[in-house]
Amino acid sequence: MEDYNSLADLHTHSKYSGLMRYMGLKFPDSVEEPEKIVRCAAKRGLSVVAVTDHNTIQGGLKATEFAKKYNVDVVVGSEVMTNDGEILGLYLNEEIPKFLSAEETIDLIHEQGGLAVCPHPYSPICHAVGDKIFDLDLDGVEVYNAYHRDGIVNNIALDKVLKNYHKKSFAFLGNSDAHIARMVGNGHTKFSGETAEDLYASIKSRKTSFHGAPTPLSDIILWSYNIVYASEKALFNSAFRKKEDNILKYQTTRFKKCLGAFCGMAYIGTPLPLLAGVAGNIYLKRKAKAKYKETYGI
């Protein structure tokens, strides 16, 4: 039996991970510094961590600068949006364009010697590939995603992959899908060896396992608080100090900036983060139950 003695988290997000839009304003998917992700990976006892921001390798490249400082191997990656759902590209050195087919995206990842992984394949809230995973040249499938706290969609992924393993084999991966550093390692992949190169070989040979625990609701609430606080601060600076954040650049009127900043203060200064977190958790569970019924017809 293989001795899977090291841990890796291959799905995390930093402040380079892109923006959401609401009322003409931009809100970040994450505001975490890459260095803090690497530092937290070290604290959690990980040997390898990948930074996989949406449609960019910037966060991963930045994170590599801190690998020696914290004695953690860093894998450069990107969570690429394809026309068929999201694909994780790992061990990248060049950007992968978004909105190609899953097949084209995977080919581009492999052309640079990278690994192609499907994250949260049956997620009801993310852009998921679903059963198409069995038609793709994937190296691994994320059968455990700690950010999906419902306890249902991960089980669907594992069940589907196990039932089809005789037709299509993948490396079994567990990841955190961390959006703040303290989430890093909540889900993780176990492998033999210690280095990123050892992990690469383990994934290619399908010799990995997975483990983890659901991300605490308190971390989800803290993430939303951090997002709103960072956005409010950037709005205030943009409206009154003419100081634009390098990532949060607001091309809108001062009135909308002030309105956004006011709404942000109302959010973080009240129990709204807690209420939003609880409501979001209920919503996710309902969507997961609906996904289960859709998948199994019961």
Coordinates of C-alpha atoms in Angstrom, one line a residue:
M1 CA 0.0 0.0 0.0
E2 CA 1.3 3.4 -0.9
D3 CA 2.5 5.7 1.9
Y4 CA 0.9 9.0 1.2
N5 CA 3.0 11.0 3.6
S6 CA 2.6 14.6 2.3
L7 CA -0.2 17.1 1.8
A8 CA -1.0 19.5 -1.0
D9 CA -3.8 22.0 -1.6
L10 CA -4.1 22.7 -5.4
H11 CA -7.1 25.1 -5.5
T12 CA -6.7 28.5 -3.8
H13 CA -7.5 32.1 -4.7
S14 CA -5.7 35.3 -4.1
K15 CA -6.4 39.0 -4.8
Y16 CA -5.6 38.4 -8.5
S17 CA -8.6 36.2 -8.9
G18 CA -10.9 38.5 -10.7
L19 CA -13.9 40.7 -10.1
M20 CA -17.7 40.4 -9.7
R21 CA -20.0 43.2 -10.8
Y22 CA -23.0 44.7 -9.0
M23 CA -24.7 48.0 -9.6
G24 CA -22.0 49.0 -12.0
L25 CA -19.3 48.4 -9.3
K26 CA -16.6 45.8 -9.1
F27 CA -16.1 43.5 -6.1
P28 CA -13.2 41.1 -5.8
D29 CA -13.5 37.3 -5.7
S30 CA -10.7 37.3 -3.1
V31 CA -8.5 40.0 -1.4
E32 CA -5.9 37.7 0.0
E33 CA -2.2 38.3 -0.6
P34 CA -0.3 35.4 -2.2
E35 CA 2.3 35.5 0.5
K36 CA -0.3 34.9 3.2
I37 CA -1.6 31.9 1.3
V38 CA 1.9 30.4 1.3
R39 CA 2.5 31.2 4.9
C40 CA -0.8 29.6 6.0
A41 CA 0.1 26.5 3.9
A42 CA 3.3 26.2 5.9
K43 CA 1.4 26.5 9.2
R44 CA -1.1 23.8 8.1
G45 CA 1.8 21.4 7.3
L46 CA 1.4 21.4 3.6
S47 CA 4.3 20.5 1.4
V48 CA 2.8 22.0 -1.8
V49 CA 0.3 24.7 -2.5
A50 CA -1.1 25.9 -5.8
V51 CA -2.5 29.4 -6.4
T52 CA -5.2 29.1 -9.0
D53 CA -6.8 32.4 -9.7
H54 CA -9.6 32.8 -12.2
N55 CA -8.2 33.0 -15.7
T56 CA -4.7 34.2 -14.7
I57 CA -1.4 32.9 -13.4
Q58 CA -0.4 36.2 -11.8
G59 CA -1.2 35.1 -8.2
G60 CA 0.7 31.8 -8.7
L61 CA 3.7 33.6 -10.1
K62 CA 3.7 36.1 -7.2
A63 CA 3.4 33.2 -4.7
T64 CA 6.5 31.5 -6.0
E65 CA 8.5 34.4 -4.6
F66 CA 7.8 33.2 -1.1
A67 CA 8.3 29.5 -1.5
K68 CA 11.8 29.4 0.0
K69 CA 10.9 31.8 2.8
Y70 CA 8.2 29.4 4.1
N71 CA 9.7 26.1 2.8
V72 CA 6.6 25.3 0.8
D73 CA 6.7 24.3 -2.9
V74 CA 4.4 26.6 -5.0
V75 CA 2.6 25.4 -8.1
V76 CA 1.6 28.1 -10.6
G77 CA -2.0 27.5 -11.7
S78 CA -5.2 29.0 -13.0
E79 CA -8.9 28.2 -12.8
V80 CA -9.8 28.7 -16.4
M81 CA -13.4 29.3 -17.6
T82 CA -14.2 27.2 -20.6
N83 CA -17.3 26.9 -22.7
D84 CA -18.0 23.7 -20.8
G85 CA -17.2 24.7 -17.3
E86 CA -14.1 25.5 -15.2
I87 CA -10.8 23.6 -15.6
L88 CA -7.8 23.9 -13.3
G89 CA -4.5 24.2 -15.1
L90 CA -1.5 23.3 -12.9
Y91 CA 2.2 23.7 -13.4
L92 CA 1.7 26.5 -15.9
N93 CA 4.2 29.1 -17.1
E94 CA 1.9 30.8 -19.6
E95 CA -1.6 32.2 -19.5
I96 CA -4.5 30.0 -20.8
P97 CA -7.2 32.0 -22.6
K98 CA -10.7 31.7 -21.4
F99 CA -13.9 30.7 -23.2
L100 CA -12.4 27.9 -25.3
S101 CA -13.8 24.4 -25.3
A102 CA -12.7 22.2 -22.5
E103 CA -10.8 20.0 -25.0
E104 CA -8.9 23.0 -26.4
T105 CA -8.1 24.3 -22.9
I106 CA -6.8 20.9 -21.8
D107 CA -4.6 20.6 -24.9
L108 CA -3.1 24.0 -24.2
I109 CA -2.4 23.0 -20.6
H110 CA -0.7 19.8 -21.7
E111 CA 1.3 21.6 -24.3
Q112 CA 3.2 23.5 -21.6
G113 CA 3.7 20.3 -19.6
G114 CA 0.9 21.2 -17.2
L115 CA -1.8 19.1 -15.5
A116 CA -5.5 19.5 -16.2
V117 CA -7.9 18.9 -13.3
C118 CA -11.6 19.3 -13.1
P119 CA -12.7 21.2 -9.9
H120 CA -16.1 20.7 -8.3
P121 CA -17.5 18.7 -11.3
Y122 CA -21.1 18.6 -10.0
S123 CA -21.3 21.9 -8.2
P124 CA -24.8 23.6 -8.5
I125 CA -23.3 27.0 -7.8
C126 CA -20.1 27.1 -9.9
H127 CA -19.6 26.5 -13.6
A128 CA -19.3 22.7 -13.5
V129 CA -18.2 20.3 -16.2
G130 CA -20.5 17.5 -15.0
D131 CA -20.5 14.1 -16.8
K132 CA -18.3 15.5 -19.6
I133 CA -15.3 14.7 -17.4
F134 CA -15.5 11.2 -18.7
D135 CA -14.9 12.4 -22.3
L136 CA -11.9 14.6 -21.4
D137 CA -8.2 14.0 -21.2
L138 CA -8.1 15.0 -17.5
D139 CA -5.2 14.2 -15.2
G140 CA -7.3 14.5 -12.0
V141 CA -10.7 15.3 -10.6
E142 CA -11.5 17.2 -7.4
V143 CA -13.7 14.7 -5.6
Y144 CA -13.5 16.8 -2.4
N145 CA -13.9 20.6 -2.3
A146 CA -14.0 22.0 1.3
Y147 CA -15.8 25.2 0.2
H148 CA -18.8 23.1 -0.7
R149 CA -20.1 22.6 2.8
D150 CA -23.3 20.7 2.0
G151 CA -21.9 17.2 2.2
I152 CA -23.8 16.2 -1.0
V153 CA -22.0 17.4 -4.2
N154 CA -18.7 16.0 -3.1
N155 CA -20.3 12.7 -2.6
I156 CA -21.9 12.9 -6.1
A157 CA -18.4 13.5 -7.6
L158 CA -16.8 10.6 -5.7
D159 CA -19.6 8.2 -6.5
K160 CA -19.6 9.1 -10.2
V161 CA -15.8 8.8 -10.6
L162 CA -15.8 5.5 -8.7
K163 CA -18.6 4.0 -10.8
N164 CA -16.8 5.0 -14.0
Y165 CA -13.3 4.2 -12.9
H166 CA -13.1 1.1 -15.1
K167 CA -13.7 3.3 -18.2
K168 CA -11.8 6.4 -17.2
S169 CA -9.2 6.8 -14.4
F170 CA -8.3 10.0 -12.7
A171 CA -6.1 11.1 -9.8
F172 CA -8.4 11.6 -6.8
L173 CA -7.8 15.1 -5.4
G174 CA -9.0 17.1 -2.4
N175 CA -8.7 20.9 -2.2
S176 CA -9.9 23.8 -0.2
D177 CA -11.0 26.3 -2.9
A178 CA -9.7 28.8 -0.3
H179 CA -10.8 32.4 -0.8
I180 CA -9.0 33.6 2.4
A181 CA -5.8 32.2 3.7
R182 CA -7.2 30.6 6.8
M183 CA -9.2 28.2 4.5
V184 CA -6.0 26.8 3.0
G185 CA -5.7 23.1 3.7
N186 CA -9.3 22.5 4.7
G187 CA -9.4 20.1 1.8
H188 CA -6.1 18.5 0.7
T189 CA -4.5 15.9 -1.5
K190 CA -2.2 13.2 0.0
F191 CA 0.8 12.0 -2.1
S192 CA 4.1 10.2 -1.8
G193 CA 7.2 12.3 -1.6
E194 CA 7.7 15.9 -0.6
T195 CA 8.1 18.2 -3.6
A196 CA 6.0 19.6 -6.3
E197 CA 7.8 17.3 -8.7
D198 CA 6.8 14.3 -6.5
L199 CA 3.2 15.5 -6.6
Y200 CA 3.3 15.8 -10.3
A201 CA 4.4 12.2 -10.7
S202 CA 1.8 11.0 -8.2
I203 CA -1.0 12.7 -10.1
K204 CA 0.3 11.3 -13.5
S205 CA 0.4 7.8 -12.0
R206 CA -3.0 8.2 -10.3
K207 CA -1.4 7.5 -6.9
T208 CA -3.1 10.1 -4.7
S209 CA -5.8 10.3 -2.0
F210 CA -7.8 13.0 -0.5
H211 CA -9.1 14.3 2.9
G212 CA -10.4 17.3 4.6
A213 CA -13.2 19.0 6.6
P214 CA -15.8 21.4 5.4
T215 CA -14.8 25.1 5.6
P216 CA -16.4 26.5 8.7
L217 CA -19.3 28.9 8.2
S218 CA -17.4 31.5 10.2
D219 CA -14.7 31.5 7.5
I220 CA -17.3 32.1 4.8
I221 CA -18.7 35.0 6.8
L222 CA -15.2 36.4 7.3
W223 CA -14.5 36.2 3.6
S224 CA -17.6 38.3 2.8
Y225 CA -16.6 40.8 5.4
N226 CA -13.1 41.1 4.0
I227 CA -14.5 41.5 0.4
V228 CA -16.9 44.3 1.4
Y229 CA -14.3 46.1 3.6
A230 CA -11.7 46.1 0.9
S231 CA -14.2 47.3 -1.7
E232 CA -15.5 50.0 0.6
K233 CA -12.0 51.2 1.3
A234 CA -11.2 51.3 -2.4
L235 CA -14.4 53.2 -3.2
F236 CA -13.6 55.8 -0.6
N237 CA -10.1 56.3 -1.8
S238 CA -11.3 56.5 -5.4
A239 CA -14.1 59.0 -4.6
F240 CA -12.3 61.4 -2.3
R241 CA -8.5 60.8 -2.6
K242 CA -8.3 60.1 -6.3
K243 CA -6.3 57.0 -5.4
E244 CA -7.2 54.0 -7.5
D245 CA -6.5 50.5 -6.3
N246 CA -4.4 48.6 -8.8
I247 CA -7.0 45.9 -9.0
L248 CA -10.2 47.6 -8.0
K249 CA -10.5 50.4 -10.5
Y250 CA -13.9 52.0 -10.4
Q251 CA -14.9 53.7 -13.7
T252 CA -18.2 55.3 -12.4
T253 CA -19.6 58.4 -10.9
R254 CA -18.7 59.8 -7.4
F255 CA -22.3 59.4 -6.4
K256 CA -22.2 55.6 -7.1
K257 CA -18.8 55.3 -5.3
C258 CA -20.2 57.1 -2.3
L259 CA -23.4 55.0 -2.4
G260 CA -21.3 51.8 -2.6
A261 CA -19.1 52.9 0.3
F262 CA -22.2 53.7 2.4
C263 CA -23.8 50.4 1.7
G264 CA -20.5 48.7 2.6
M265 CA -20.4 50.5 6.0
A266 CA -24.0 49.4 6.6
Y267 CA -23.1 45.8 5.8
I268 CA -19.9 45.4 7.9
G269 CA -21.4 47.6 10.8
T270 CA -24.4 45.4 11.3
P271 CA -25.2 41.6 11.7
L272 CA -25.7 41.4 7.9
P273 CA -22.5 39.4 7.3
L274 CA -23.8 36.7 9.7
L275 CA -27.3 36.8 8.2
A276 CA -25.8 36.6 4.7
G277 CA -23.6 33.7 5.6
V278 CA -26.5 31.7 7.1
A279 CA -28.8 32.5 4.2
G280 CA -26.1 31.5 1.7
N281 CA -25.5 28.2 3.6
I282 CA -29.2 27.4 3.4
Y283 CA -29.3 28.3 -0.3
L284 CA -26.3 26.0 -1.0
K285 CA -27.9 23.1 0.8
R286 CA -31.1 23.5 -1.2
K287 CA -29.2 23.7 -4.5
A288 CA -27.2 20.6 -3.5
K289 CA -30.3 18.6 -2.7
A290 CA -31.8 19.6 -6.1
K291 CA -28.6 18.5 -7.8
Y292 CA -28.9 15.1 -6.0
K293 CA -32.4 14.7 -7.3
E294 CA -31.4 15.7 -10.8
T295 CA -28.5 13.3 -10.8
Y296 CA -30.2 10.2 -9.3
G297 CA -33.8 10.9 -10.1
I298 CA -34.9 10.6 -6.5

